Coordinates of C-alpha atoms and ligand atoms in Angstrom, one line a residue:
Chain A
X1 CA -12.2 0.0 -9.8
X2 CA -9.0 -1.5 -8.9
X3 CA -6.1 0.5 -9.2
X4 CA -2.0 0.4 -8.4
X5 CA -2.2 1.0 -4.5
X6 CA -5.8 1.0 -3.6
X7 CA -8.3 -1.6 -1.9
X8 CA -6.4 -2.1 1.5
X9 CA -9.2 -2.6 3.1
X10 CA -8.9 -5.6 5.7
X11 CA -10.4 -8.6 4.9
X12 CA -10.6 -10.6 8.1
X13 CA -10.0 -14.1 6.8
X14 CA -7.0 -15.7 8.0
X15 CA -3.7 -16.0 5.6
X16 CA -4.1 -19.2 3.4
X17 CA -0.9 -21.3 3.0
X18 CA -0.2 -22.4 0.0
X19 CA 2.5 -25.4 -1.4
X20 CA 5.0 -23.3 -3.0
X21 CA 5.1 -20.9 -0.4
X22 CA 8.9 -21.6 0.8
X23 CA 10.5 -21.0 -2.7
X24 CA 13.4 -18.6 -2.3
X25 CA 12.5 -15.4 -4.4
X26 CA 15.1 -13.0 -3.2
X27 CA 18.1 -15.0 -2.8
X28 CA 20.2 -11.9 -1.1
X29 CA 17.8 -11.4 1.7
X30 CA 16.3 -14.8 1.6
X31 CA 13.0 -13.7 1.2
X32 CA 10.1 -16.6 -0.1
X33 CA 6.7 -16.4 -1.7
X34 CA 5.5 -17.3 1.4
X35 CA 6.6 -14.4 3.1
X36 CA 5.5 -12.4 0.2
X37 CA 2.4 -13.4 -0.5
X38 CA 1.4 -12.9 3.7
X39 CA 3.1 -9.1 3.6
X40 CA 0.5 -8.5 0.7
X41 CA -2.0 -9.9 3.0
X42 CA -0.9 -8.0 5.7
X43 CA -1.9 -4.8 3.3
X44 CA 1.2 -4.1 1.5
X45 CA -0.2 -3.1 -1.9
X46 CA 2.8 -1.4 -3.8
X47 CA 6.2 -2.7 -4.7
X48 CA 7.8 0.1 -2.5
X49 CA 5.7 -1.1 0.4
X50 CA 6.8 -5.2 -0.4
X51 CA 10.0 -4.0 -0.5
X52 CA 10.5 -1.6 2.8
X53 CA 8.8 -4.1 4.6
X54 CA 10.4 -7.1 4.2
X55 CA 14.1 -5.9 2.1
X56 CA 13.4 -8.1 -1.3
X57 CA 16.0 -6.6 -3.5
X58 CA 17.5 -4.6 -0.7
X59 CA 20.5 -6.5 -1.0
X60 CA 24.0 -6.9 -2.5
X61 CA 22.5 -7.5 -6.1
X62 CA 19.9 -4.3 -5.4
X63 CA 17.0 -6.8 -6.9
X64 CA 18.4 -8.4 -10.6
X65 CA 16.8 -11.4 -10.1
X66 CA 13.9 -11.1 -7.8
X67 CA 12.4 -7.7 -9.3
X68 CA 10.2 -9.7 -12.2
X69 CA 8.9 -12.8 -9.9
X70 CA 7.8 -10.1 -7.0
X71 CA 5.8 -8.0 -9.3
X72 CA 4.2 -11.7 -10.8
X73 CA 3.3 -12.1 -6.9
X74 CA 1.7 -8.6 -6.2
X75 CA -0.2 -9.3 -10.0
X76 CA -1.5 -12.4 -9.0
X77 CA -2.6 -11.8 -5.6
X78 CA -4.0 -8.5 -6.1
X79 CA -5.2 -8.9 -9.3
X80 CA -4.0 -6.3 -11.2
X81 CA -2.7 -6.4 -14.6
X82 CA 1.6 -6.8 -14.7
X83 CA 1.3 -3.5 -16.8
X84 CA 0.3 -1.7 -13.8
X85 CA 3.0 -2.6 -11.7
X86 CA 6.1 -1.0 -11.9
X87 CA 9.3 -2.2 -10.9
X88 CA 12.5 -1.3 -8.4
X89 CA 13.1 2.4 -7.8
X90 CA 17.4 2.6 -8.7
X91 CA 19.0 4.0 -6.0
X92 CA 22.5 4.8 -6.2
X93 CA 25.2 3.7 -6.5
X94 CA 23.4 0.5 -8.2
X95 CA 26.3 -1.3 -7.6
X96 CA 28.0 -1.9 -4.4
X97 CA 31.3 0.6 -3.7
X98 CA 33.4 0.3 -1.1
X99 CA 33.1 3.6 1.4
X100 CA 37.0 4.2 0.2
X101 CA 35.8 4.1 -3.1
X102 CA 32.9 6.5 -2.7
X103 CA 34.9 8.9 -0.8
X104 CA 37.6 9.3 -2.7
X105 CA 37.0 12.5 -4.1
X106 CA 39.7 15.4 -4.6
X107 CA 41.5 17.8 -2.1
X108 CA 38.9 20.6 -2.9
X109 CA 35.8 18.7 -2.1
X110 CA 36.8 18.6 1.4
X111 CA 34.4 16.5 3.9
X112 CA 35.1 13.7 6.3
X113 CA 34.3 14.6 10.2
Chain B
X1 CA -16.2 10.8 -10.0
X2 CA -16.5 11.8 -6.6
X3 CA -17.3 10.5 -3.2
X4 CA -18.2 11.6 0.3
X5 CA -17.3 9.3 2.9
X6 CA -17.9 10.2 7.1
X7 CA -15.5 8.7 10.0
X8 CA -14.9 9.7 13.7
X9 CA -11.6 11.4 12.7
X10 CA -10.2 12.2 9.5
X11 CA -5.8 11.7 9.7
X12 CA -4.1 13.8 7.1
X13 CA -0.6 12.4 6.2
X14 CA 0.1 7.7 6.5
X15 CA 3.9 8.8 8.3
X16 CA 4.7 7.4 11.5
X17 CA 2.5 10.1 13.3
X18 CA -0.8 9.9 11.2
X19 CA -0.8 6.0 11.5
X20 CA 0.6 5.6 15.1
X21 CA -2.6 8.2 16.0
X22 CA -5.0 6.4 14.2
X23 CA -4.1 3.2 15.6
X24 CA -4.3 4.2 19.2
X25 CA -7.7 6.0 18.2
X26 CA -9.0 2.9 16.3
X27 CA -8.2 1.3 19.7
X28 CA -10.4 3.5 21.3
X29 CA -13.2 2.6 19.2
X30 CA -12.7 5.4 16.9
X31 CA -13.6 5.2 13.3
X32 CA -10.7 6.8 11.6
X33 CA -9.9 7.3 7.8
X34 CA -6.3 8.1 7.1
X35 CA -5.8 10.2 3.8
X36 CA -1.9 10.1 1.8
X37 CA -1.2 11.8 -1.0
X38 CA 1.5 9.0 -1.9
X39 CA 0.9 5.6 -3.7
X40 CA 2.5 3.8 -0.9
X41 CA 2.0 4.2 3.0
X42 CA 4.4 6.5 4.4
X43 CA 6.3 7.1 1.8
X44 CA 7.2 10.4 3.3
X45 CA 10.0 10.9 6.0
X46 CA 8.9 7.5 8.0
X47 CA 10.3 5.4 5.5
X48 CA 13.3 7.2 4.9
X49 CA 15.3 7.9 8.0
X50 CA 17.5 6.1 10.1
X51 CA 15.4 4.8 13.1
X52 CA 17.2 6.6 15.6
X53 CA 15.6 7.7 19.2
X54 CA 18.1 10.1 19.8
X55 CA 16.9 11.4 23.3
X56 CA 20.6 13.9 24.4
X57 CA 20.2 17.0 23.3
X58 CA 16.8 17.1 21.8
X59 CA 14.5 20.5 22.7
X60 CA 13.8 20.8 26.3
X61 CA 10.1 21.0 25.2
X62 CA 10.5 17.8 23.8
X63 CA 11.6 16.0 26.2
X64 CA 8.9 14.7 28.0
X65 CA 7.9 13.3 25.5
X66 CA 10.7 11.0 24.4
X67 CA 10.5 10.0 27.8
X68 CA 6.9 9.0 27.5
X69 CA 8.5 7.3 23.9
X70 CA 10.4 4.9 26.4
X71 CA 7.0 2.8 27.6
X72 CA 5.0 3.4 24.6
X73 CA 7.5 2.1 22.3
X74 CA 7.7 -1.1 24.4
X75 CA 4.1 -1.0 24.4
X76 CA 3.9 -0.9 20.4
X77 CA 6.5 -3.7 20.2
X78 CA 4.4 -6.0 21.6
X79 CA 1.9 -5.6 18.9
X80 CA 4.1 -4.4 15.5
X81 CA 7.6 -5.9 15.2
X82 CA 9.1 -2.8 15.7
X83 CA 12.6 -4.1 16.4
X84 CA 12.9 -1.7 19.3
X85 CA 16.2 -2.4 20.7
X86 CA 17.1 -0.3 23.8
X87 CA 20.8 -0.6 23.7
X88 CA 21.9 3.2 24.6
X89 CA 23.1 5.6 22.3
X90 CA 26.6 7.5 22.0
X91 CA 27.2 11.8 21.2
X92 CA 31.0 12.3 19.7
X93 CA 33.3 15.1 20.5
X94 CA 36.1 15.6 18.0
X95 CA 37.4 18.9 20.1
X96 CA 36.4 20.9 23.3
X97 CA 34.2 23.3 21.9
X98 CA 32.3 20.1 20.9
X99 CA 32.3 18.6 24.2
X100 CA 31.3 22.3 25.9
X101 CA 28.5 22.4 23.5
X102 CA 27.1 18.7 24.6
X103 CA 27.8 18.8 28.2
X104 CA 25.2 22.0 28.2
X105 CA 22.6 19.2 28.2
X106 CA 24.0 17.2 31.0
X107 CA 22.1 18.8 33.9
X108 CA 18.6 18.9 32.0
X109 CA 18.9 15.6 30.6
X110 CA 19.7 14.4 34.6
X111 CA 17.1 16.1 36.1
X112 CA 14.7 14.2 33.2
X113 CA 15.8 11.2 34.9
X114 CA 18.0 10.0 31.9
X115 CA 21.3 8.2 32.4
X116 CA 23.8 10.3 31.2
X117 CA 27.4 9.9 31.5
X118 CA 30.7 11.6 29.9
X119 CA 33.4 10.1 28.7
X120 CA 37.3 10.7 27.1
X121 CA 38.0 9.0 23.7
X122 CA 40.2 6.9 25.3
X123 CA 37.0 5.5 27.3
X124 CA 34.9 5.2 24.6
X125 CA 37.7 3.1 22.6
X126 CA 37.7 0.7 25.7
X127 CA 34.0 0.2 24.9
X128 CA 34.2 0.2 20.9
X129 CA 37.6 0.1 19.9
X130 CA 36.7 0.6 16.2
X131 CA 35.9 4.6 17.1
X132 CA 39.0 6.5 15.4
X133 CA 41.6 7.9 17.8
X134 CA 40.3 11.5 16.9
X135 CA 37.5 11.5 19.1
X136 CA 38.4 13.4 22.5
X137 CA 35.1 12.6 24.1
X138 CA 31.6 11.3 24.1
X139 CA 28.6 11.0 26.1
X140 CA 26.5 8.1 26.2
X141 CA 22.7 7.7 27.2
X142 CA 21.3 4.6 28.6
X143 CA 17.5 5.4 27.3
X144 CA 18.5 5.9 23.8
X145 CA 17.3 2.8 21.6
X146 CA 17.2 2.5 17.6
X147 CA 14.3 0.7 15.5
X148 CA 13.7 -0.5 12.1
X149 CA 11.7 2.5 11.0
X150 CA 10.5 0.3 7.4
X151 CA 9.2 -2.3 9.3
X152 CA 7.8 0.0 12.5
X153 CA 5.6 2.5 9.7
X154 CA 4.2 -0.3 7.9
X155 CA 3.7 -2.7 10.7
X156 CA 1.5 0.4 12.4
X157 CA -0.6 0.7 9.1
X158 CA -1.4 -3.0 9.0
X159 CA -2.0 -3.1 12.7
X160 CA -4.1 -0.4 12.4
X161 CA -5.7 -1.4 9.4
X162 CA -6.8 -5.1 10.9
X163 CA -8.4 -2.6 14.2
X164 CA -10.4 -1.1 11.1
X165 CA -8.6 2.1 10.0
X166 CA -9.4 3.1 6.3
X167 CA -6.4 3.6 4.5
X168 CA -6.5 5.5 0.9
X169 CA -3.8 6.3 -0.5
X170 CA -2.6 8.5 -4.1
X171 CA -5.5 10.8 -2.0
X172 CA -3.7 14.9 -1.7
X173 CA -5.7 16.6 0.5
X174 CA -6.3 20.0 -1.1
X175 CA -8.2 21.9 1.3
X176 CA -10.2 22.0 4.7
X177 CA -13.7 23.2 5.4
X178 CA -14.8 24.2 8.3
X179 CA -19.1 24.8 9.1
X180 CA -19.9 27.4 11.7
X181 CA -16.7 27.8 12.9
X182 CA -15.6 24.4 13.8
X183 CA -13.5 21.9 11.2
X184 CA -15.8 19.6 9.2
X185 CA -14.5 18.0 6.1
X186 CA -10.8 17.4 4.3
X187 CA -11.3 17.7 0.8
X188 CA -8.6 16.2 -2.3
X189 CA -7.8 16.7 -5.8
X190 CA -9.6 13.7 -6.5
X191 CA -12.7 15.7 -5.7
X192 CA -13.5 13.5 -2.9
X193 CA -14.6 14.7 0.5
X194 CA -14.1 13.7 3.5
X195 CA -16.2 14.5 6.6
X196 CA -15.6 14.3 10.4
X197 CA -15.8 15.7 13.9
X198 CA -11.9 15.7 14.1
X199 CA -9.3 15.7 11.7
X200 CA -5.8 15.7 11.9
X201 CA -3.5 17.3 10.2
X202 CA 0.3 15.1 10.3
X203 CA 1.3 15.5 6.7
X204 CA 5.0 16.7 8.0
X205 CA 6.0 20.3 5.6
X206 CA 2.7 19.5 3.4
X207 CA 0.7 20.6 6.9
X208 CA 1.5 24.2 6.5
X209 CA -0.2 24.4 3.3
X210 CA -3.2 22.5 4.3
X211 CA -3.6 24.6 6.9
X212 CA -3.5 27.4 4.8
X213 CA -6.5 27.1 3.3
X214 CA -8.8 27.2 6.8
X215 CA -6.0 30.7 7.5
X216 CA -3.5 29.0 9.8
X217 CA -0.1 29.4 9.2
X218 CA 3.1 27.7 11.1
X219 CA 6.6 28.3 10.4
X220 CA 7.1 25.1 8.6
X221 CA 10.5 25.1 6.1
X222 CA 11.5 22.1 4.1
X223 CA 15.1 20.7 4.2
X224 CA 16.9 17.9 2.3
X225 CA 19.1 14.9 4.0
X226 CA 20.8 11.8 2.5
X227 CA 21.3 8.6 4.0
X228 CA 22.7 5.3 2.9
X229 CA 22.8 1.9 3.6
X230 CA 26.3 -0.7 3.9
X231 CA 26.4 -4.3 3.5
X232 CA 26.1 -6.4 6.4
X233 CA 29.2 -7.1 8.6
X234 CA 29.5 -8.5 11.6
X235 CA 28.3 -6.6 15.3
X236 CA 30.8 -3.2 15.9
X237 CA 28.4 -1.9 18.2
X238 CA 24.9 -1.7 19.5
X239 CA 24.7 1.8 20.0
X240 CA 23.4 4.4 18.2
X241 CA 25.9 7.6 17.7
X242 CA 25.7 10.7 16.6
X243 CA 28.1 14.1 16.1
X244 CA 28.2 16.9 19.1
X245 CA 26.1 19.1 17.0
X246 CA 23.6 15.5 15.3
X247 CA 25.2 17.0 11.7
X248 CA 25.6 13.3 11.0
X249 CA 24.2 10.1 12.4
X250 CA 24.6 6.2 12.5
X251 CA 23.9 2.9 13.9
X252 CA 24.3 -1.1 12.8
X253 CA 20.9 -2.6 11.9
X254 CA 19.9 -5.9 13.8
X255 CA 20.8 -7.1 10.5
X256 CA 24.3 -6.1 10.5
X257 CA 24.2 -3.4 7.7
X258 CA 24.8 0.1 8.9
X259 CA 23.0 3.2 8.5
X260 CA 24.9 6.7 8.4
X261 CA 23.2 9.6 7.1
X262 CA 23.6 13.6 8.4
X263 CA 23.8 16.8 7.0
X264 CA 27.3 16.4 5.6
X265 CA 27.8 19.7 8.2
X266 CA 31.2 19.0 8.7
X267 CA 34.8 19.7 7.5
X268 CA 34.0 22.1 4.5
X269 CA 31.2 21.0 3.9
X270 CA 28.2 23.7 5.3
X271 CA 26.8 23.1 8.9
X272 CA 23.0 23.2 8.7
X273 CA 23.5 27.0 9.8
X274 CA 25.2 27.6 6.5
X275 CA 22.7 26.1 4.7
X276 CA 20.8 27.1 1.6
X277 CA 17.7 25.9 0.9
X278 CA 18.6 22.6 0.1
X279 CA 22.2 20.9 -0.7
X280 CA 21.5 17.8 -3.5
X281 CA 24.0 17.3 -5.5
X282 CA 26.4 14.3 -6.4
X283 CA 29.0 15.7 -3.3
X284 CA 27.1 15.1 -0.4
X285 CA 27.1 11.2 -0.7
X286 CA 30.8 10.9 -1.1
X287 CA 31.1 13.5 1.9
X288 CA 29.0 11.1 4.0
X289 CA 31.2 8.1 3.1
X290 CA 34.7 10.2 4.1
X291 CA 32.8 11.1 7.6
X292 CA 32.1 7.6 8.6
X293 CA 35.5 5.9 7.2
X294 CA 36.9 9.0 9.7
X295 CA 34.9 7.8 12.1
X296 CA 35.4 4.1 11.6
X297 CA 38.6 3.7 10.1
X298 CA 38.3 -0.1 9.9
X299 CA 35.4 0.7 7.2
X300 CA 37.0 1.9 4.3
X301 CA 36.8 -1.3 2.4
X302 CA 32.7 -1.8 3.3
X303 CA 31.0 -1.7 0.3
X304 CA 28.0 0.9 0.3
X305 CA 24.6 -0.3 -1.0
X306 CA 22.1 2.1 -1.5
X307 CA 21.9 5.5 -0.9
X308 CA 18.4 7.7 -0.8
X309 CA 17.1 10.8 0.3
X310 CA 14.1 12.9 2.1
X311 CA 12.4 16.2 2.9
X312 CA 12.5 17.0 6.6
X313 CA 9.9 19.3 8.0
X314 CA 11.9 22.1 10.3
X315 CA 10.3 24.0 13.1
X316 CA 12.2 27.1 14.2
X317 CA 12.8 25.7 16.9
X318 CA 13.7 22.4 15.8
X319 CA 10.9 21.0 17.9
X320 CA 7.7 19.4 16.9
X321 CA 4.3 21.4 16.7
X322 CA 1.3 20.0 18.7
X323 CA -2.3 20.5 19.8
X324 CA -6.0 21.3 18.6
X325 CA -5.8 24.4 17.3
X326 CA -7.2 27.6 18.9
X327 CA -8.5 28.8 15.8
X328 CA -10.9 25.7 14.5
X329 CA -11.9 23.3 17.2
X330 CA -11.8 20.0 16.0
X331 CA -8.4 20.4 13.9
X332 CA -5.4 19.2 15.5
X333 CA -1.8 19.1 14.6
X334 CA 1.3 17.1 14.6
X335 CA 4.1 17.9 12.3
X336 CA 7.6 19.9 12.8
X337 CA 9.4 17.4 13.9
X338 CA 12.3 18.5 12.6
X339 CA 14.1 15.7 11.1
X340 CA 14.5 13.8 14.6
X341 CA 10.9 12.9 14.7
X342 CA 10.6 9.4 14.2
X343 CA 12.3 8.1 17.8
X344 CA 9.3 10.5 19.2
X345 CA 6.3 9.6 16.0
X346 CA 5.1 7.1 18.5
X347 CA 4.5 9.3 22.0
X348 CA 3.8 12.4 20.0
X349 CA 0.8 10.1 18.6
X350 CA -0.3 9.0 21.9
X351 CA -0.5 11.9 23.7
X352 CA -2.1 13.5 20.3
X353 CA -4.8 10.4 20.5
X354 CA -5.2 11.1 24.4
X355 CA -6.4 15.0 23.9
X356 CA -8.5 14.0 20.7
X357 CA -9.9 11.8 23.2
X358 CA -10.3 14.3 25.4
X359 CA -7.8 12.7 28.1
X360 CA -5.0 14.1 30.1
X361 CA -2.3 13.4 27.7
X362 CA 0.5 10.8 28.9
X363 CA 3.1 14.1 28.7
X364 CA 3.2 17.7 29.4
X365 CA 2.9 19.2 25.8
X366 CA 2.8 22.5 27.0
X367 CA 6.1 23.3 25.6
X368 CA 5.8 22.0 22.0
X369 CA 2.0 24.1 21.0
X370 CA 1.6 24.8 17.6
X371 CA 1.0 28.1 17.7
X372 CA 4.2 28.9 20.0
X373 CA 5.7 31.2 17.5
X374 CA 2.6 32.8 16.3
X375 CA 3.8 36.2 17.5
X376 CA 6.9 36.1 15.5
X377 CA 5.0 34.9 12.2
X378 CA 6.4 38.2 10.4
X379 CA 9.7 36.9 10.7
X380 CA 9.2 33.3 9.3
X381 CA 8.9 35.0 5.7
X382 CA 11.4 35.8 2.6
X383 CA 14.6 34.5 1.0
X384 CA 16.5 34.9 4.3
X385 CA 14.7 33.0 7.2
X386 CA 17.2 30.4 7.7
X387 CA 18.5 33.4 9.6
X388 CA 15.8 34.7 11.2
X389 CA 15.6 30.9 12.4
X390 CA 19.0 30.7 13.6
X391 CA 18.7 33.7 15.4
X392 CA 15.9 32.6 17.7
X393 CA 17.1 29.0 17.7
X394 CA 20.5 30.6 19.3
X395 CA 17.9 32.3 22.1
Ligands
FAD401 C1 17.1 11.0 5.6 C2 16.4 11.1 6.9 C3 16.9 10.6 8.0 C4 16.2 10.7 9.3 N1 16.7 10.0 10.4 C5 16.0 10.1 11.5 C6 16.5 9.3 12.7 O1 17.5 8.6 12.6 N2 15.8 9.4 13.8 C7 14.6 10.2 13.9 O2 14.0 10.3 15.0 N3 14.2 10.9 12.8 C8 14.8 10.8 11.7 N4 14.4 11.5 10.6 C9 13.1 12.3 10.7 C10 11.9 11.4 10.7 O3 11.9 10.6 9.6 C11 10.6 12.3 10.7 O4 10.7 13.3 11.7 C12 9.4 11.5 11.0 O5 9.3 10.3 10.2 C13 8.2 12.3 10.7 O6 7.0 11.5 10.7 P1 5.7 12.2 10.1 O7 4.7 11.1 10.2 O8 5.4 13.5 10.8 O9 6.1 12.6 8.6 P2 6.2 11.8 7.3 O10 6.6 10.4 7.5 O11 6.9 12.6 6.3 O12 4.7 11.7 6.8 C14 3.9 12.7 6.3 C15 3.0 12.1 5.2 O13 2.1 13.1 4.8 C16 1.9 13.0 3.4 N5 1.3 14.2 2.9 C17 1.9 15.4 2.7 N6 1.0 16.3 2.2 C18 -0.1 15.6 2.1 C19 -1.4 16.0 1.6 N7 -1.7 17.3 1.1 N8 -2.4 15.1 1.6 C20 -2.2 13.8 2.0 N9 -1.0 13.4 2.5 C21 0.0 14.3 2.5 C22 3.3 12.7 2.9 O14 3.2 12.1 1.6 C23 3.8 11.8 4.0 O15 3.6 10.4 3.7 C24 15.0 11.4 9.3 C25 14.5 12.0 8.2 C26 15.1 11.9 6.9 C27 14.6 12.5 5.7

């Protein structure tokens, strides 16, 4: 039975191309379906793995707009239901802050080298 | 529902070290299964840290291994895009006790054969004139590189995985059994078992309790770090750096972001000696962004992406914990590498495949055994062994 993060066994066939493969899904990173669709066929079965491996929603916008169409990918190629398939992990600060910003704690706290 | 299933070697653990070892078994003609407890492939430490080969002031023991690390990460690059960039790598002084304490290394790291060479802050400015005027002194080694550790661990498991290696993941090894005295199966909570001649146990702090259960016990602690990611700005440096004592770390990705991450063990904020079991709260990632705006004045307006965390595996000795153990032939071990583990994941695998293999390994492990501090077990027990550590790491 096919489940979230199993079958990675290696096919052997070779990577099959397909027309829309250069639309743009993570515009921060530039990432496209193409290069999605060959790091699941690489073996990158989870949206962890999609991610680490190639940075989709790694960037400035931490994945607004390409969370949704990267889950459609791993559904469709894996075939597994979008239910299964969960999205982004949040990782602070979920919005960019400037290093001043984050630092800028009181006296007390102390810190800095 | 359970199944058996039989390979050549069983690998406990997907990190760097499980997946680099099974690759250069599966290259030997091994069949190999690899067992994580995770949903995704190394999903532990490997793709968490900062892909720093910090070589300058690493455990003597180690050593000889990092310098293996130097051709067999060059040799993995050609295979997994690694993005192995051999650049050199810089230790900060911000006072002479610091420098005294790194300049212990000096004549150990020479006679290793690695380019070492002090220098005043004023020096290192010339080179990187971002570095703040409060650092008196650095040293900088040639060998030291940095790597994209996301892309390294999972570009081992899919290499590995086209050479044949069976992956399963969401699989927690539970126990190991062992039939007239030698190892013979890994079993999980799925209830599935796994059999083979060899298994390897590289599941980083979860190793000392799978060992447990075939009555081998290593002085394996767990300890938490923090790390985060800027935007990308244009080139500051190539060079990895680090502080005297590697409480904090840093480098600028091929991609221009930059890494920083450490154990906030500076100004007030509790060296790794000080240390309680773990230190996770909302402080530590603002301390981190103070350290490297002091480090880097010209930073203080880079915005700061994502921040994240993981669980180190500590030896007492801060060194990593090799070899087929005494006890149960057939079970061997890689884990302790002490949160510095992923610049050596790659030789500490190749010299593991080599004696699995039953070759002279690549480098003289003879320093880094498992079962080095197996007299002293009774001490690596109870509330207070972050002292009992200290003391013998001060030894
Ligand atoms: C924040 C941070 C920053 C770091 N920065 C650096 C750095 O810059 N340079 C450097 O060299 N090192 C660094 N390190 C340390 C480095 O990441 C580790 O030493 C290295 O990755 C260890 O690799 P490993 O394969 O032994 O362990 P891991 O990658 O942790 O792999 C162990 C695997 O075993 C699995 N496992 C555990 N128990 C079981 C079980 N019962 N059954 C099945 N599987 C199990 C885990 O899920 C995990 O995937 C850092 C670590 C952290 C946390």
């Amino acid at each position: 039975m096919k489940t979230y993060g199993s079958d990675r066994g290696f096919s052997g066939e070779a990577f099959v191309p397909k027309e829309d493969d250069d639309v743009i899904i993570c515009r921060c990173e530039e990432i496209t379906r193409g290069e999605i669709r060959k790091a699941i066929y690489d073996g990158m079965r989870t949206i962890s793995e999609i991610r680490r491996y190639l940075r989709p929603g790694m960037g400035p916008c931490q994945g607004m707009t390409c969370e949704r169409n990267v889950r459609g990918i791993l559904a469709r190629e894996t075939g597994l239901p979008l239910s299964q398939i969960p999205g982004y992990r949040p990782r602070s600060p979920q919005r960019p802050v400037t290093l001043a910003e984050l630092g800028n704690e009181s006296e007390e706290e102390g810190g800095g080298v | 529902m359970s199944t058996k299933m039989k390979a050549d070697v069983v690998v406990i653990g997907s990190g760097a070290v499980g997946s680099a070892t099974a690759y250069f078994l599966a290259k030997e003609g091994k069949k190999v299964i690899v067992l994580e407890k995770g949903h995704s492939i190394g999903c532990g430490q490997s793709c968490r840290n900062g892909g720093m080969n910090k070589i300058d002031g690493r455990g003597l023991g180690e050593l000889p291994i990092a310098i293996y690390g130097l051709k067999c990460w060059k040799d993995l690059s050609q295979d997994v895009d690694t993005e192995y960039v051999e650049k050199g790598g810089i230790r900060i002084a911000l006072d002479d006790e610091q420098q005294e304490y790194m300049e212990r290394f000096l004549p150990f790291g020479k006679e290793a054969g690695l380019h070492l060479q002090s220098m005043t802050g004023d020096q290192l400015r010339e080179k990187i004139p971002e570095f703040s005027p409060r650092i008196t002194g650095a040293i900088y080694c040639q060998e030291e590189s940095k790597m994209n550790p996301l892309k390294t661990t999972l570009g081992i498991y899919s290499a590995a995985r086209r050479l044949g290696v069976t992956y399963v993941s969401g699989e927690e090894v539970c126990a190991l059994h062992t039939r007239q005295g030698r190892i013979y199966a890994a079993e999980t909570k799925n209830g599935n078992l796994y059999e083979a001649d060899q298994i390897l146990v590289a599941a980083a702090y979860g190793s000392r309790q799978i060992l447990n259960t075939v009555g081998i016990d290593l002085p394996l602690y767990s300890y938490y770090e923090e790390i985060f990611v800027t935007e990308k700005i244009p080139k500051i440096l190539d060079q990895m750096f680090v502080s005297a004592k590697v409480t904090y770390y840093g480098e600028q990705q091929e991609n221009g972001t930059i890494l920083f991450g450490g154990a906030s063990g500076f100004g007030n904020y509790p060296n790794r000696e000080w240390y309680p079991d773990s230190y996770q709260d909302r402080k530590r990632l603002p301390a981190e962004a103070r350290a490297l705006v002091d480090l880097f004045p010209c930073l203080a307006d880079t915005r700061v992406v994502r921040g994240w965390g993981g669980w180190m595996d500590i030896s007492p000795d801060d060194s990593m914990m090799l070899g087929e153990t005494v006890e149960i032939p057939g079970l061997f071990v890689a884990c302790g590498f002490s949160g510095h583990g992923f610049g050596v994941s790659v030789p500490a695998a190749k010299v593991t495949s080599e004696i699995m293999c039953g070759k002279k390994p690549g480098a003289d492990i003879s320093h880094v055994m498992y079962d080095r501090f197996s007299k002293h077990m009774d001490m690596f027990t109870g509330a207070d062994r972050n002292h009992l550590i200290n003391d013998i790491q001060k030894k």
